[in-house]
Amino acid sequence: MKNQFGPNQAAVDQLLERLERVDHHQALFLASFGANDPFRDRARRELREAARTARRERQLKAAQEEVTRWVNTWFSGGIELSGYTRDITPAQAVVRAAPLVLDAVGALLMRDVISTDDLELLTGPWQELVNGSDVTT
């Protein structure tokens, strides 16, 4: 892969590679974490400010676009029910999981300039998915 994510390219690439293997149950697991949490909202603001200060807004946007692409693939390949209709329930779980994935990819991209607390908060659900033994892999 080309270096489009700055100094933390390897960490972002690793997340994006693992993201391709997230299934419906794992998306539901991620979605179970509260995306609308005041502490998470504060950390997101700090992340955006760090990207602006470090002049990595372009890299952050590129990483976020990869997550958007991943979400969109769930809508284009759902399980066919009959005729032209598709079951989009798995895709809806992915949409609910997307804010947590966006948090993780952004925090990994900016991990060298954000606080350890913000890094842990924003990557926590993703790390539980990756390292958790009771989450379907």
Coordinates of N, CA and C in Angstrom, one line a residue:
M1 N 0.8 -1.2 0.0 CA 0.0 0.0 0.0 C 0.9 1.3 0.0
K2 N 0.4 2.3 -0.6 CA 1.1 3.5 -0.6 C 1.0 4.2 0.7
N3 N 1.9 5.1 1.0 CA 1.8 5.8 2.3 C 0.9 7.0 2.2
Q4 N -0.4 6.7 2.6 CA -1.4 7.8 2.5 C -1.9 8.2 3.9
F5 N -1.4 7.4 4.9 CA -1.9 7.7 6.3 C -0.8 8.2 7.2
G6 N 0.3 8.7 6.7 CA 1.3 9.4 7.5 C 2.1 8.4 8.3
P7 N 2.7 8.9 9.5 CA 3.7 8.1 10.2 C 3.1 6.8 10.9
N8 N 1.8 6.7 11.0 CA 1.2 5.6 11.6 C 0.5 4.7 10.6
Q9 N 1.1 4.7 9.4 CA 0.5 3.9 8.2 C 0.3 2.4 8.6
A10 N 1.3 1.8 9.2 CA 1.2 0.4 9.5 C 0.0 0.1 10.4
A11 N -0.3 0.9 11.4 CA -1.4 0.6 12.3 C -2.7 0.8 11.6
V12 N -2.8 1.8 10.8 CA -4.0 2.1 10.0 C -4.3 1.0 9.0
D13 N -3.2 0.6 8.3 CA -3.4 -0.6 7.4 C -3.8 -1.8 8.1
Q14 N -3.3 -2.1 9.2 CA -3.7 -3.3 10.0 C -5.1 -3.3 10.3
L15 N -5.6 -2.1 10.8 CA -7.0 -2.0 11.1 C -7.9 -2.2 9.9
L16 N -7.5 -1.6 8.8 CA -8.3 -1.7 7.6 C -8.3 -3.1 7.0
E17 N -7.2 -3.8 7.2 CA -7.2 -5.2 6.7 C -8.1 -6.0 7.6
R18 N -8.1 -5.9 8.9 CA -8.9 -6.6 9.8 C -10.4 -6.3 9.6
L19 N -10.6 -5.0 9.3 CA -12.0 -4.5 9.0 C -12.7 -5.3 7.9
E20 N -12.0 -5.7 6.9 CA -12.5 -6.5 5.8 C -13.1 -7.9 6.3
R21 N -12.7 -8.3 7.5 CA -13.1 -9.6 8.0 C -14.2 -9.5 9.1
V22 N -14.6 -8.3 9.3 CA -15.7 -8.1 10.3 C -17.0 -8.7 9.8
D23 N -17.6 -9.5 10.6 CA -18.9 -10.1 10.2 C -20.1 -9.4 10.9
H24 N -21.3 -9.9 10.6 CA -22.5 -9.3 11.2 C -22.4 -9.3 12.7
H25 N -22.0 -10.4 13.3 CA -22.0 -10.5 14.8 C -21.0 -9.5 15.4
Q26 N -19.8 -9.4 14.7 CA -18.8 -8.5 15.2 C -19.3 -7.0 15.1
A27 N -20.0 -6.7 14.0 CA -20.5 -5.4 13.8 C -21.5 -5.1 14.9
L28 N -22.3 -6.1 15.3 CA -23.3 -5.9 16.4 C -22.5 -5.6 17.7
F29 N -21.4 -6.4 17.9 CA -20.6 -6.2 19.1 C -20.1 -4.7 19.1
L30 N -19.6 -4.2 18.1 CA -19.1 -2.8 18.0 C -20.2 -1.9 18.3
A31 N -21.4 -2.1 17.6 CA -22.5 -1.2 17.8 C -23.1 -1.2 19.2
S32 N -22.7 -2.2 20.0 CA -23.2 -2.3 21.4 C -22.6 -1.2 22.3
F33 N -21.5 -0.7 21.8 CA -20.8 0.4 22.6 C -21.5 1.7 22.3
G34 N -21.6 2.5 23.3 CA -22.3 3.8 23.1 C -21.5 4.8 22.2
A35 N -22.0 5.0 21.0 CA -21.3 6.0 20.2 C -21.5 7.4 20.6
N36 N -22.6 7.7 21.3 CA -22.9 9.0 21.7 C -22.7 9.1 23.2
D37 N -21.4 9.3 23.6 CA -21.0 9.4 24.9 C -20.2 10.7 25.1
P38 N -20.5 11.5 26.1 CA -19.8 12.8 26.2 C -18.3 12.7 26.2
F39 N -17.8 11.7 26.9 CA -16.3 11.5 26.9 C -15.8 11.2 25.5
R40 N -16.5 10.4 24.8 CA -16.1 10.0 23.4 C -16.2 11.2 22.5
D41 N -17.3 12.0 22.7 CA -17.4 13.3 21.9 C -16.3 14.2 22.1
R42 N -15.8 14.4 23.4 CA -14.7 15.2 23.7 C -13.4 14.7 23.1
A43 N -13.2 13.4 23.1 CA -12.0 12.8 22.5 C -12.0 13.0 21.0
R44 N -13.2 12.9 20.4 CA -13.3 13.1 19.0 C -12.9 14.6 18.6
R45 N -13.4 15.5 19.4 CA -13.0 16.9 19.1 C -11.5 17.1 19.3
E46 N -10.9 16.5 20.3 CA -9.5 16.5 20.5 C -8.7 15.9 19.3
L47 N -9.3 14.8 18.8 CA -8.7 14.1 17.6 C -8.7 15.0 16.4
R48 N -9.8 15.7 16.1 CA -9.9 16.6 15.0 C -9.0 17.7 15.1
E49 N -8.9 18.3 16.3 CA -8.0 19.4 16.6 C -6.5 19.0 16.4
A50 N -6.2 17.8 16.9 CA -4.8 17.2 16.7 C -4.5 17.1 15.2
A51 N -5.5 16.6 14.4 CA -5.3 16.4 13.0 C -5.0 17.8 12.3
R52 N -5.8 18.8 12.7 CA -5.6 20.1 12.2 C -4.3 20.7 12.5
T53 N -3.9 20.6 13.8 CA -2.6 21.1 14.3 C -1.4 20.4 13.6
A54 N -1.5 19.1 13.5 CA -0.4 18.3 12.9 C -0.5 18.3 11.3
R55 N -1.5 19.0 10.8 CA -1.7 19.1 9.3 C -1.8 17.7 8.7
R56 N -2.7 16.9 9.4 CA -3.0 15.5 8.9 C -4.4 15.4 8.5
E57 N -5.1 16.4 8.3 CA -6.5 16.4 8.0 C -6.8 15.5 6.7
R58 N -5.9 15.7 5.7 CA -6.0 14.9 4.5 C -5.9 13.4 4.8
Q59 N -4.9 13.0 5.6 CA -4.7 11.6 5.9 C -5.9 11.1 6.7
L60 N -6.5 11.9 7.7 CA -7.6 11.5 8.4 C -8.8 11.3 7.5
K61 N -9.0 12.2 6.6 CA -10.1 12.0 5.7 C -10.0 10.8 4.8
A62 N -8.7 10.5 4.4 CA -8.5 9.3 3.5 C -8.8 8.0 4.3
A63 N -8.4 8.0 5.6 CA -8.7 6.8 6.4 C -10.2 6.7 6.7
Q64 N -10.9 7.8 6.9 CA -12.4 7.8 7.1 C -13.1 7.3 5.8
E65 N -12.6 7.7 4.7 CA -13.2 7.3 3.4 C -13.1 5.8 3.2
E66 N -12.0 5.2 3.7 CA -11.9 3.7 3.7 C -13.0 3.0 4.5
V67 N -13.3 3.6 5.7 CA -14.3 3.1 6.5 C -15.7 3.3 5.8
T68 N -15.9 4.4 5.2 CA -17.1 4.6 4.4 C -17.3 3.6 3.3
R69 N -16.2 3.3 2.6 CA -16.2 2.3 1.6 C -16.7 1.0 2.1
W70 N -16.1 0.6 3.3 CA -16.4 -0.6 3.9 C -17.9 -0.7 4.3
V71 N -18.5 0.4 4.8 CA -19.9 0.4 5.1 C -20.7 0.2 3.9
N72 N -20.4 0.9 2.8 CA -21.1 0.8 1.5 C -21.1 -0.6 1.0
T73 N -20.0 -1.3 1.2 CA -20.0 -2.7 0.6 C -21.0 -3.6 1.2
W74 N -21.4 -3.3 2.5 CA -22.5 -4.1 3.1 C -23.8 -3.9 2.5
F75 N -24.1 -2.7 1.9 CA -25.4 -2.5 1.2 C -25.4 -3.1 -0.2
S76 N -24.3 -3.2 -0.8 CA -24.2 -3.7 -2.2 C -24.2 -5.2 -2.2
G77 N -24.0 -5.9 -1.1 CA -23.9 -7.4 -1.2 C -24.7 -8.1 -0.2
G78 N -25.8 -7.6 0.2 CA -26.7 -8.3 1.2 C -27.2 -9.6 0.7
I79 N -27.7 -10.4 1.7 CA -28.3 -11.7 1.4 C -29.6 -11.5 0.6
E80 N -29.7 -12.1 -0.5 CA -30.9 -12.0 -1.3 C -32.1 -12.8 -0.6
L81 N -33.2 -12.1 -0.5 CA -34.4 -12.8 0.1 C -35.3 -13.4 -0.9
S82 N -35.7 -12.5 -1.8 CA -36.5 -13.0 -3.0 C -36.5 -11.9 -4.0
G83 N -36.5 -12.3 -5.3 CA -36.6 -11.4 -6.4 C -35.5 -10.3 -6.2
Y84 N -35.9 -9.1 -6.1 CA -35.0 -8.0 -6.0 C -34.7 -7.4 -4.6
T85 N -35.3 -8.0 -3.6 CA -35.1 -7.5 -2.3 C -34.0 -8.1 -1.6
R86 N -33.4 -7.4 -0.7 CA -32.2 -7.9 0.1 C -32.4 -7.7 1.6
D87 N -31.9 -8.5 2.4 CA -31.9 -8.3 3.8 C -30.8 -7.4 4.2
I88 N -31.1 -6.2 4.6 CA -30.1 -5.2 4.9 C -29.8 -5.1 6.4
T89 N -30.4 -6.1 7.2 CA -30.1 -6.1 8.7 C -28.7 -6.1 9.0
P90 N -27.8 -6.9 8.4 CA -26.4 -6.8 8.7 C -25.8 -5.5 8.4
A91 N -26.2 -4.9 7.3 CA -25.7 -3.6 6.9 C -26.1 -2.5 7.9
Q92 N -27.3 -2.6 8.5 CA -27.7 -1.7 9.5 C -26.8 -1.8 10.8
A93 N -26.4 -3.0 11.1 CA -25.5 -3.2 12.2 C -24.1 -2.5 11.9
V94 N -23.7 -2.6 10.7 CA -22.4 -2.0 10.3 C -22.6 -0.5 10.4
V95 N -23.7 0.1 10.0 CA -23.9 1.5 10.1 C -23.8 2.0 11.6
R96 N -24.4 1.2 12.5 CA -24.3 1.5 13.9 C -22.9 1.3 14.4
A97 N -22.1 0.4 13.8 CA -20.8 0.2 14.3 C -19.8 1.2 13.7
A98 N -20.1 1.9 12.6 CA -19.2 2.8 11.9 C -18.6 3.9 12.8
P99 N -19.4 4.5 13.7 CA -18.8 5.6 14.5 C -17.6 5.0 15.3
L100 N -17.7 3.8 15.8 CA -16.7 3.2 16.6 C -15.5 2.9 15.8
V101 N -15.7 2.4 14.6 CA -14.6 2.1 13.6 C -13.9 3.4 13.2
L102 N -14.7 4.5 13.0 CA -14.1 5.8 12.6 C -13.3 6.3 13.8
D103 N -13.8 6.1 15.0 CA -13.0 6.5 16.2 C -11.6 5.8 16.2
A104 N -11.7 4.5 16.0 CA -10.4 3.7 16.1 C -9.5 4.1 15.0
V105 N -9.9 4.2 13.8 CA -9.0 4.5 12.7 C -8.4 5.9 12.8
G106 N -9.2 6.8 13.3 CA -8.7 8.2 13.5 C -7.7 8.2 14.6
A107 N -8.0 7.5 15.7 CA -7.1 7.5 16.9 C -5.7 6.8 16.5
L108 N -5.8 5.7 15.8 CA -4.6 5.1 15.4 C -3.7 6.0 14.4
L109 N -4.4 6.6 13.5 CA -3.7 7.5 12.6 C -3.0 8.7 13.4
M110 N -3.6 9.1 14.5 CA -3.1 10.3 15.2 C -2.5 9.8 16.5
R111 N -2.2 8.6 16.7 CA -1.8 8.1 18.0 C -0.5 8.7 18.6
D112 N 0.3 9.2 17.7 CA 1.6 9.9 18.2 C 1.4 11.3 18.7
V113 N 0.2 11.8 18.5 CA 0.0 13.2 19.0 C -1.3 13.4 19.9
I114 N -2.0 12.4 20.1 CA -3.2 12.5 21.0 C -2.8 11.9 22.3
S115 N -3.6 12.2 23.4 CA -3.3 11.6 24.7 C -3.5 10.1 24.7
T116 N -2.8 9.5 25.6 CA -3.0 8.1 25.8 C -4.4 7.8 26.2
D117 N -5.0 8.6 27.1 CA -6.4 8.4 27.5 C -7.4 8.5 26.3
D118 N -7.2 9.4 25.4 CA -8.0 9.5 24.2 C -7.8 8.3 23.3
L119 N -6.6 7.9 23.1 CA -6.3 6.8 22.3 C -7.0 5.5 22.8
E120 N -6.9 5.3 24.1 CA -7.6 4.1 24.7 C -9.1 4.2 24.6
L121 N -9.6 5.4 24.8 CA -11.1 5.6 24.7 C -11.6 5.3 23.3
L122 N -10.9 5.9 22.4 CA -11.3 5.8 21.0 C -11.0 4.5 20.3
T123 N -10.0 3.8 20.8 CA -9.7 2.5 20.2 C -10.3 1.3 21.0
G124 N -10.7 1.6 22.2 CA -11.2 0.5 23.1 C -12.1 -0.5 22.6
P125 N -13.2 -0.1 22.0 CA -14.1 -1.1 21.4 C -13.5 -2.0 20.3
W126 N -12.7 -1.3 19.4 CA -12.0 -2.0 18.4 C -11.0 -3.0 19.0
Q127 N -10.3 -2.6 20.0 CA -9.3 -3.5 20.6 C -10.0 -4.7 21.3
E128 N -11.2 -4.5 21.9 CA -11.9 -5.6 22.4 C -12.4 -6.6 21.4
L129 N -12.8 -6.0 20.2 CA -13.1 -6.9 19.1 C -11.9 -7.7 18.6
V130 N -10.8 -7.1 18.4 CA -9.6 -7.8 17.9 C -9.1 -8.7 18.9
N131 N -9.0 -8.4 20.2 CA -8.4 -9.2 21.2 C -9.3 -10.1 22.0
G132 N -10.6 -9.8 21.9 CA -11.6 -10.5 22.7 C -11.8 -11.9 22.2
S133 N -11.7 -12.9 23.1 CA -11.9 -14.3 22.7 C -13.3 -14.7 22.6
D134 N -14.3 -14.0 23.1 CA -15.7 -14.4 23.0 C -16.4 -13.7 21.9
V135 N -15.7 -13.0 21.1 CA -16.4 -12.3 20.0 C -16.1 -13.2 18.7
T136 N -17.2 -13.5 18.0 CA -17.0 -14.4 16.8 C -16.0 -13.8 15.9
T137 N -15.0 -14.6 15.4 CA -14.0 -14.1 14.5 C -14.1 -14.8 13.2

